[in-house]
PDB file of C-alpha atoms in Angstrom:
ATOM      1  CA  ALA A  28     130.785  86.728 104.548  1.00 78.00           C
ATOM      2  CA  GLN A  29     127.235  85.444 104.753  1.00 84.00           C
ATOM      3  CA  SER A  30     126.088  82.654 106.823  1.00 90.00           C
ATOM      4  CA  VAL A  31     122.917  80.544 107.124  1.00 95.00           C
ATOM      5  CA  THR A  32     121.623  78.685 110.413  1.00 96.00           C
ATOM      6  CA  GLN A  33     118.895  75.978 110.172  1.00 97.00           C
ATOM      7  CA  PRO A  34     118.464  75.158 113.866  1.00 96.00           C
ATOM      8  CA  ASP A  35     116.374  72.092 113.438  1.00 96.00           C
ATOM      9  CA  ILE A  36     118.126  69.091 112.074  1.00 96.00           C
ATOM     10  CA  HIS A  37     114.949  66.968 111.874  1.00 96.00           C
ATOM     11  CA  ILE A  38     111.315  67.869 112.168  1.00 97.00           C
ATOM     12  CA  THR A  39     108.257  65.319 112.121  1.00 97.00           C
ATOM     13  CA  VAL A  40     104.677  66.616 111.213  1.00 97.00           C
ATOM     14  CA  SER A  41     101.508  64.862 110.839  1.00 97.00           C
ATOM     15  CA  GLU A  42     100.026  64.759 107.362  1.00 97.00           C
ATOM     16  CA  GLY A  43      97.645  67.673 107.133  1.00 97.00           C
ATOM     17  CA  ALA A  44      99.244  69.758 109.814  1.00 97.00           C
ATOM     18  CA  SER A  45     100.885  73.012 109.198  1.00 97.00           C
ATOM     19  CA  LEU A  46     104.787  73.209 108.888  1.00 97.00           C
ATOM     20  CA  GLU A  47     107.272  76.012 109.691  1.00 97.00           C
ATOM     21  CA  LEU A  48     110.931  75.514 109.041  1.00 98.00           C
ATOM     22  CA  ARG A  49     113.308  78.223 110.424  1.00 98.00           C
ATOM     23  CA  CYS A  50     116.187  79.925 108.977  1.00 98.00           C
ATOM     24  CA  ASN A  51     118.398  82.801 110.234  1.00 97.00           C
ATOM     25  CA  TYR A  52     120.963  84.360 108.091  1.00 94.00           C
ATOM     26  CA  SER A  53     123.954  86.705 108.816  1.00 91.00           C
ATOM     27  CA  TYR A  54     124.636  89.356 106.146  1.00 85.00           C
ATOM     28  CA  GLY A  55     125.501  93.046 106.343  1.00 76.00           C
ATOM     29  CA  ALA A  56     123.006  94.205 103.663  1.00 78.00           C
ATOM     30  CA  THR A  57     119.645  92.828 102.211  1.00 77.00           C
ATOM     31  CA  PRO A  58     120.645  89.390 100.737  1.00 84.00           C
ATOM     32  CA  TYR A  59     119.008  87.339  98.076  1.00 87.00           C
ATOM     33  CA  LEU A  60     117.209  84.322  99.935  1.00 91.00           C
ATOM     34  CA  PHE A  61     116.150  80.895  98.851  1.00 93.00           C
ATOM     35  CA  TRP A  62     114.657  77.882  99.873  1.00 96.00           C
ATOM     36  CA  TYR A  63     115.463  74.677  98.092  1.00 95.00           C
ATOM     37  CA  VAL A  64     113.994  71.137  98.502  1.00 96.00           C
ATOM     38  CA  GLN A  65     116.181  67.795  97.891  1.00 95.00           C
ATOM     39  CA  SER A  66     114.470  64.382  97.763  1.00 91.00           C
ATOM     40  CA  PRO A  67     116.469  61.203  98.188  1.00 84.00           C
ATOM     41  CA  GLY A  68     118.851  60.640  95.290  1.00 78.00           C
ATOM     42  CA  GLN A  69     117.660  64.018  93.625  1.00 82.00           C
ATOM     43  CA  GLY A  70     119.208  67.381  92.906  1.00 86.00           C
ATOM     44  CA  LEU A  71     117.963  70.555  94.557  1.00 91.00           C
ATOM     45  CA  GLN A  72     114.753  72.226  93.416  1.00 92.00           C
ATOM     46  CA  LEU A  73     113.986  75.731  93.995  1.00 91.00           C
ATOM     47  CA  LEU A  74     110.768  76.396  96.221  1.00 95.00           C
ATOM     48  CA  LEU A  75     110.902  80.156  96.305  1.00 94.00           C
ATOM     49  CA  LYS A  76     113.358  83.247  96.539  1.00 91.00           C
ATOM     50  CA  TYR A  77     113.364  86.749  97.901  1.00 91.00           C
ATOM     51  CA  PHE A  78     115.109  89.267  96.218  1.00 86.00           C
ATOM     52  CA  SER A  79     113.363  92.623  96.995  1.00 84.00           C
ATOM     53  CA  GLY A  80     109.677  94.025  97.467  1.00 87.00           C
ATOM     54  CA  ASP A  81     106.966  92.074  99.266  1.00 90.00           C
ATOM     55  CA  THR A  82     108.493  90.371 102.269  1.00 92.00           C
ATOM     56  CA  LEU A  83     106.000  87.440 101.921  1.00 96.00           C
ATOM     57  CA  VAL A  84     107.085  85.261  99.067  1.00 96.00           C
ATOM     58  CA  GLN A  85     104.853  82.551  97.494  1.00 96.00           C
ATOM     59  CA  GLY A  86     106.507  79.459  96.052  1.00 95.00           C
ATOM     60  CA  ILE A  87     105.662  76.184  94.430  1.00 95.00           C
ATOM     61  CA  LYS A  88     103.833  73.280  96.002  1.00 94.00           C
ATOM     62  CA  GLY A  89     101.974  75.615  98.349  1.00 96.00           C
ATOM     63  CA  PHE A  90     104.928  76.835 100.241  1.00 97.00           C
ATOM     64  CA  GLU A  91     105.544  80.493 101.288  1.00 98.00           C
ATOM     65  CA  ALA A  92     108.300  82.354 103.103  1.00 98.00           C
ATOM     66  CA  GLU A  93     108.395  85.484 104.913  1.00 97.00           C
ATOM     67  CA  PHE A  94     111.614  87.815 105.106  1.00 95.00           C
ATOM     68  CA  LYS A  95     111.975  89.582 108.289  1.00 95.00           C
ATOM     69  CA  ARG A  96     114.773  91.867 108.504  1.00 92.00           C
ATOM     70  CA  SER A  97     114.575  92.812 112.045  1.00 92.00           C
ATOM     71  CA  GLN A  98     114.964  89.040 112.944  1.00 94.00           C
ATOM     72  CA  SER A  99     117.332  88.082 110.055  1.00 94.00           C
ATOM     73  CA  SER A 100     114.956  85.243 109.382  1.00 96.00           C
ATOM     74  CA  PHE A 101     113.344  83.821 106.325  1.00 97.00           C
ATOM     75  CA  ASN A 102     111.102  81.032 107.479  1.00 98.00           C
ATOM     76  CA  LEU A 103     109.344  78.545 105.310  1.00 98.00           C
ATOM     77  CA  ARG A 104     105.887  77.556 105.822  1.00 98.00           C
ATOM     78  CA  LYS A 105     103.122  75.576 104.422  1.00 98.00           C
ATOM     79  CA  PRO A 106      99.451  75.313 106.025  1.00 97.00           C
ATOM     80  CA  SER A 107      98.969  71.597 105.343  1.00 97.00           C
ATOM     81  CA  VAL A 108     101.760  69.164 104.635  1.00 97.00           C
ATOM     82  CA  HIS A 109     101.380  66.199 102.347  1.00 96.00           C
ATOM     83  CA  TRP A 110     103.223  62.807 102.498  1.00 95.00           C
ATOM     84  CA  SER A 111     105.017  63.805  99.476  1.00 95.00           C
ATOM     85  CA  ASP A 112     106.534  66.855 101.232  1.00 96.00           C
ATOM     86  CA  ALA A 113     109.004  64.514 103.108  1.00 96.00           C
ATOM     87  CA  ALA A 114     112.376  65.591 101.962  1.00 97.00           C
ATOM     88  CA  GLU A 115     115.419  67.699 103.086  1.00 97.00           C
ATOM     89  CA  TYR A 116     114.893  71.519 103.039  1.00 98.00           C
ATOM     90  CA  PHE A 117     117.863  73.902 102.533  1.00 97.00           C
ATOM     91  CA  CYS A 118     117.757  77.853 103.163  1.00 97.00           C
ATOM     92  CA  ALA A 119     120.314  79.583 101.209  1.00 93.00           C
ATOM     93  CA  VAL A 120     121.644  83.105 101.025  1.00 90.00           C
ATOM     94  CA  GLY A 121     123.534  85.003  98.146  1.00 84.00           C
ATOM     95  CA  ALA A 122     125.419  88.175  98.421  1.00 74.00           C
ATOM     96  CA  ARG A 123     124.242  91.134  96.421  1.00 67.00           C
ATOM     97  CA  GLY A 124     127.088  91.882  93.998  1.00 64.00           C
ATOM     98  CA  THR A 125     128.195  88.353  93.458  1.00 60.00           C
ATOM     99  CA  GLY A 126     124.826  87.112  91.859  1.00 54.00           C
ATOM    100  CA  PHE A 127     122.649  84.250  92.861  1.00 56.00           C
ATOM    101  CA  GLN A 128     124.914  81.412  91.737  1.00 66.00           C
ATOM    102  CA  LYS A 129     127.444  81.791  94.577  1.00 80.00           C
ATOM    103  CA  LEU A 130     125.068  80.654  97.360  1.00 88.00           C
ATOM    104  CA  VAL A 131     125.797  79.758 101.051  1.00 91.00           C
ATOM    105  CA  PHE A 132     123.573  77.051 102.234  1.00 94.00           C
ATOM    106  CA  GLY A 133     122.469  75.938 105.634  1.00 96.00           C
ATOM    107  CA  THR A 134     122.875  72.389 106.960  1.00 96.00           C
ATOM    108  CA  GLY A 135     119.444  71.439 106.172  1.00 97.00           C
ATOM    109  CA  THR A 136     116.219  70.329 107.833  1.00 98.00           C
ATOM    110  CA  ARG A 137     115.069  66.855 107.229  1.00 97.00           C
ATOM    111  CA  LEU A 138     111.050  66.729 107.175  1.00 97.00           C
ATOM    112  CA  LEU A 139     109.514  63.688 108.151  1.00 97.00           C
ATOM    113  CA  VAL A 140     105.736  63.365 107.661  1.00 97.00           C
ATOM    114  CA  SER A 141     103.702  60.922 109.697  1.00 95.00           C
ATOM    115  CA  PRO A 142     100.397  59.367 108.627  1.00 91.00           C
TER     116      PRO A 142
ATOM    117  CA  GLU B  29     113.653  71.244  77.431  1.00 51.00           C
ATOM    118  CA  THR B  30     116.610  69.073  78.670  1.00 62.00           C
ATOM    119  CA  GLY B  31     117.691  69.611  82.214  1.00 88.00           C
ATOM    120  CA  VAL B  32     121.030  69.483  83.869  1.00 93.00           C
ATOM    121  CA  THR B  33     122.592  66.177  83.402  1.00 95.00           C
ATOM    122  CA  GLN B  34     125.655  64.883  85.231  1.00 97.00           C
ATOM    123  CA  SER B  35     128.015  61.938  84.895  1.00 96.00           C
ATOM    124  CA  PRO B  36     128.952  59.461  86.208  1.00 97.00           C
ATOM    125  CA  THR B  37     126.293  59.143  88.896  1.00 95.00           C
ATOM    126  CA  HIS B  38     128.531  57.156  91.199  1.00 96.00           C
ATOM    127  CA  LEU B  39     132.307  56.449  91.349  1.00 97.00           C
ATOM    128  CA  ILE B  40     134.663  55.071  93.599  1.00 98.00           C
ATOM    129  CA  LYS B  41     138.380  56.423  93.559  1.00 98.00           C
ATOM    130  CA  THR B  42     141.506  55.741  95.891  1.00 98.00           C
ATOM    131  CA  ARG B  43     143.440  58.541  97.787  1.00 98.00           C
ATOM    132  CA  GLY B  44     145.958  60.258  95.352  1.00 97.00           C
ATOM    133  CA  GLN B  45     143.868  59.527  92.162  1.00 98.00           C
ATOM    134  CA  GLN B  46     142.307  62.081  89.983  1.00 98.00           C
ATOM    135  CA  VAL B  47     138.866  62.336  88.861  1.00 98.00           C
ATOM    136  CA  THR B  48     136.770  64.106  86.258  1.00 98.00           C
ATOM    137  CA  LEU B  49     133.024  64.924  86.638  1.00 98.00           C
ATOM    138  CA  ARG B  50     130.972  66.077  83.787  1.00 98.00           C
ATOM    139  CA  CYS B  51     127.770  68.262  83.530  1.00 97.00           C
ATOM    140  CA  SER B  52     125.719  69.289  80.614  1.00 95.00           C
ATOM    141  CA  SER B  53     123.799  72.419  81.298  1.00 91.00           C
ATOM    142  CA  GLN B  54     120.241  73.172  80.502  1.00 85.00           C
ATOM    143  CA  SER B  55     119.508  74.315  77.280  1.00 82.00           C
ATOM    144  CA  GLY B  56     120.161  78.058  76.703  1.00 81.00           C
ATOM    145  CA  HIS B  57     122.074  78.407  80.065  1.00 85.00           C
ATOM    146  CA  ASN B  58     125.379  80.067  79.786  1.00 86.00           C
ATOM    147  CA  THR B  59     126.536  79.594  83.514  1.00 88.00           C
ATOM    148  CA  VAL B  60     127.709  76.659  85.419  1.00 91.00           C
ATOM    149  CA  SER B  61     128.305  76.428  89.055  1.00 92.00           C
ATOM    150  CA  TRP B  62     129.629  73.508  90.993  1.00 96.00           C
ATOM    151  CA  TYR B  63     128.884  72.640  94.686  1.00 96.00           C
ATOM    152  CA  GLN B  64     130.393  69.993  97.102  1.00 97.00           C
ATOM    153  CA  GLN B  65     127.673  68.298  99.489  1.00 96.00           C
ATOM    154  CA  ALA B  66     129.313  66.294 102.255  1.00 95.00           C
ATOM    155  CA  LEU B  67     127.176  63.908 103.955  1.00 92.00           C
ATOM    156  CA  GLY B  68     124.697  65.614 106.220  1.00 89.00           C
ATOM    157  CA  GLN B  69     125.799  69.171 105.147  1.00 92.00           C
ATOM    158  CA  GLY B  70     124.383  71.750 102.839  1.00 94.00           C
ATOM    159  CA  PRO B  71     126.185  72.264  99.436  1.00 95.00           C
ATOM    160  CA  GLN B  72     129.205  74.309  99.273  1.00 95.00           C
ATOM    161  CA  PHE B  73     130.091  76.605  96.416  1.00 93.00           C
ATOM    162  CA  ILE B  74     133.370  75.276  94.674  1.00 96.00           C
ATOM    163  CA  PHE B  75     133.346  77.801  91.579  1.00 93.00           C
ATOM    164  CA  GLN B  76     131.369  78.973  88.719  1.00 91.00           C
ATOM    165  CA  TYR B  77     132.125  79.275  85.025  1.00 91.00           C
ATOM    166  CA  TYR B  78     130.732  81.919  82.567  1.00 86.00           C
ATOM    167  CA  ARG B  79     132.050  82.192  78.926  1.00 85.00           C
ATOM    168  CA  GLU B  80     134.306  79.466  79.450  1.00 90.00           C
ATOM    169  CA  GLU B  81     136.283  81.309  82.309  1.00 90.00           C
ATOM    170  CA  GLU B  82     136.093  80.827  85.932  1.00 90.00           C
ATOM    171  CA  ASN B  83     134.116  83.754  87.330  1.00 84.00           C
ATOM    172  CA  GLY B  84     133.862  83.254  91.244  1.00 85.00           C
ATOM    173  CA  ARG B  85     135.595  80.430  93.499  1.00 90.00           C
ATOM    174  CA  GLY B  86     134.712  79.330  96.898  1.00 90.00           C
ATOM    175  CA  ASN B  87     137.144  78.269  99.602  1.00 93.00           C
ATOM    176  CA  PHE B  88     138.580  75.194  97.671  1.00 96.00           C
ATOM    177  CA  PRO B  89     142.278  74.606  97.127  1.00 97.00           C
ATOM    178  CA  PRO B  90     143.820  74.771  93.505  1.00 97.00           C
ATOM    179  CA  ARG B  91     143.449  70.857  92.937  1.00 98.00           C
ATOM    180  CA  PHE B  92     139.884  71.596  92.316  1.00 98.00           C
ATOM    181  CA  SER B  93     139.756  72.908  88.789  1.00 97.00           C
ATOM    182  CA  GLY B  94     137.306  73.231  85.937  1.00 96.00           C
ATOM    183  CA  LEU B  95     136.497  73.785  82.344  1.00 96.00           C
ATOM    184  CA  GLN B  96     133.470  75.153  80.400  1.00 95.00           C
ATOM    185  CA  PHE B  97     133.121  74.317  76.720  1.00 93.00           C
ATOM    186  CA  PRO B  98     131.663  76.350  73.953  1.00 92.00           C
ATOM    187  CA  ASN B  99     128.513  74.521  74.326  1.00 89.00           C
ATOM    188  CA  TYR B 100     128.513  75.508  77.937  1.00 89.00           C
ATOM    189  CA  SER B 101     128.870  72.166  79.265  1.00 93.00           C
ATOM    190  CA  SER B 102     131.702  71.663  82.064  1.00 96.00           C
ATOM    191  CA  GLU B 103     133.893  69.533  83.799  1.00 97.00           C
ATOM    192  CA  LEU B 104     135.113  69.528  87.352  1.00 98.00           C
ATOM    193  CA  ASN B 105     138.498  67.987  87.999  1.00 98.00           C
ATOM    194  CA  VAL B 106     139.837  67.139  91.339  1.00 98.00           C
ATOM    195  CA  ASN B 107     143.527  65.985  91.543  1.00 97.00           C
ATOM    196  CA  ALA B 108     145.197  64.105  94.586  1.00 98.00           C
ATOM    197  CA  LEU B 109     142.082  62.959  95.941  1.00 98.00           C
ATOM    198  CA  GLU B 110     141.686  62.941  99.837  1.00 98.00           C
ATOM    199  CA  LEU B 111     139.366  60.987 102.003  1.00 97.00           C
ATOM    200  CA  ASP B 112     137.461  64.250 102.835  1.00 97.00           C
ATOM    201  CA  ASP B 113     136.757  64.574  99.154  1.00 98.00           C
ATOM    202  CA  SER B 114     134.039  61.987  99.219  1.00 98.00           C
ATOM    203  CA  ALA B 115     131.017  63.872  98.651  1.00 97.00           C
ATOM    204  CA  LEU B 116     127.926  64.492  96.285  1.00 96.00           C
ATOM    205  CA  TYR B 117     129.212  66.868  93.531  1.00 97.00           C
ATOM    206  CA  LEU B 118     126.231  68.964  92.301  1.00 96.00           C
ATOM    207  CA  CYS B 119     126.412  71.050  89.038  1.00 96.00           C
ATOM    208  CA  ALA B 120     123.975  73.918  88.555  1.00 93.00           C
ATOM    209  CA  SER B 121     123.312  76.038  85.507  1.00 90.00           C
ATOM    210  CA  SER B 122     121.655  79.300  84.938  1.00 85.00           C
ATOM    211  CA  LEU B 123     120.889  81.936  82.309  1.00 78.00           C
ATOM    212  CA  THR B 124     123.245  84.804  83.313  1.00 68.00           C
ATOM    213  CA  ALA B 125     126.351  85.340  85.453  1.00 54.00           C
ATOM    214  CA  GLY B 126     125.350  87.661  88.400  1.00 50.00           C
ATOM    215  CA  GLY B 127     122.071  89.555  89.118  1.00 49.00           C
ATOM    216  CA  PRO B 128     118.805  88.560  90.436  1.00 50.00           C
ATOM    217  CA  THR B 129     117.617  87.589  87.172  1.00 47.00           C
ATOM    218  CA  GLY B 130     116.803  83.857  87.562  1.00 58.00           C
ATOM    219  CA  GLU B 131     117.458  80.533  89.557  1.00 76.00           C
ATOM    220  CA  LEU B 132     119.854  77.804  89.662  1.00 84.00           C
ATOM    221  CA  PHE B 133     118.699  74.452  88.165  1.00 88.00           C
ATOM    222  CA  PHE B 134     120.614  71.715  89.775  1.00 91.00           C
ATOM    223  CA  GLY B 135     121.499  68.232  88.285  1.00 93.00           C
ATOM    224  CA  GLU B 136     121.174  64.902  90.425  1.00 93.00           C
ATOM    225  CA  GLY B 137     124.794  64.985  91.232  1.00 95.00           C
ATOM    226  CA  SER B 138     127.769  62.589  91.087  1.00 97.00           C
ATOM    227  CA  ARG B 139     128.570  60.756  94.158  1.00 96.00           C
ATOM    228  CA  LEU B 140     132.162  60.383  94.762  1.00 98.00           C
ATOM    229  CA  THR B 141     133.536  57.751  97.113  1.00 98.00           C
ATOM    230  CA  VAL B 142     137.390  57.944  98.114  1.00 98.00           C
ATOM    231  CA  LEU B 143     138.922  54.978  99.738  1.00 97.00           C
TER     232      LEU B 143
END
């Protein structure tokens, strides 16, 4: 069975600084990988996804993520953080064969943005 | 385009009671998935419905059940409520069951408190 680890529970970044959120997954084959964002009182919004092909994936709101098979990682990055990026970020993995609806999520990383 | 809507947004029940949560999928989406998000945790997959049939289930007991209707809307029913059932219940819709063809669109959730 697949699993996801997000080692950072909280991260504080200054506005304008760069951001990297870590995600490590466990799965026997090439997985489907996702990053979702959740603002307070809101549902989850998809930032980006990796299915195959180019390992550097571009998403919405200026986010990108890189799939590194050798490290079983899918870290999320943004070159310059805005105050509106403060939210909870979830990495998720889906198993090939069961589709992308049955996702396993990490426990999330809460991003705080300081002025 | 109408997004995923869930009702009620908040509700309080007592142990042993039963609850029904409702979800209207995004227009044109034929697959609905339900997730449970406990406080401080990532969402956990409960089950998925496609063409009015359960099509995948996570590690949840049978007292968690669901329905999908011809218009693709869905219900989540939980019987014999336990304190640990207190959580945010998220509904997500998508266009097809299985296959890397799209993304999940989440509603804002129904927050259930069991006393």
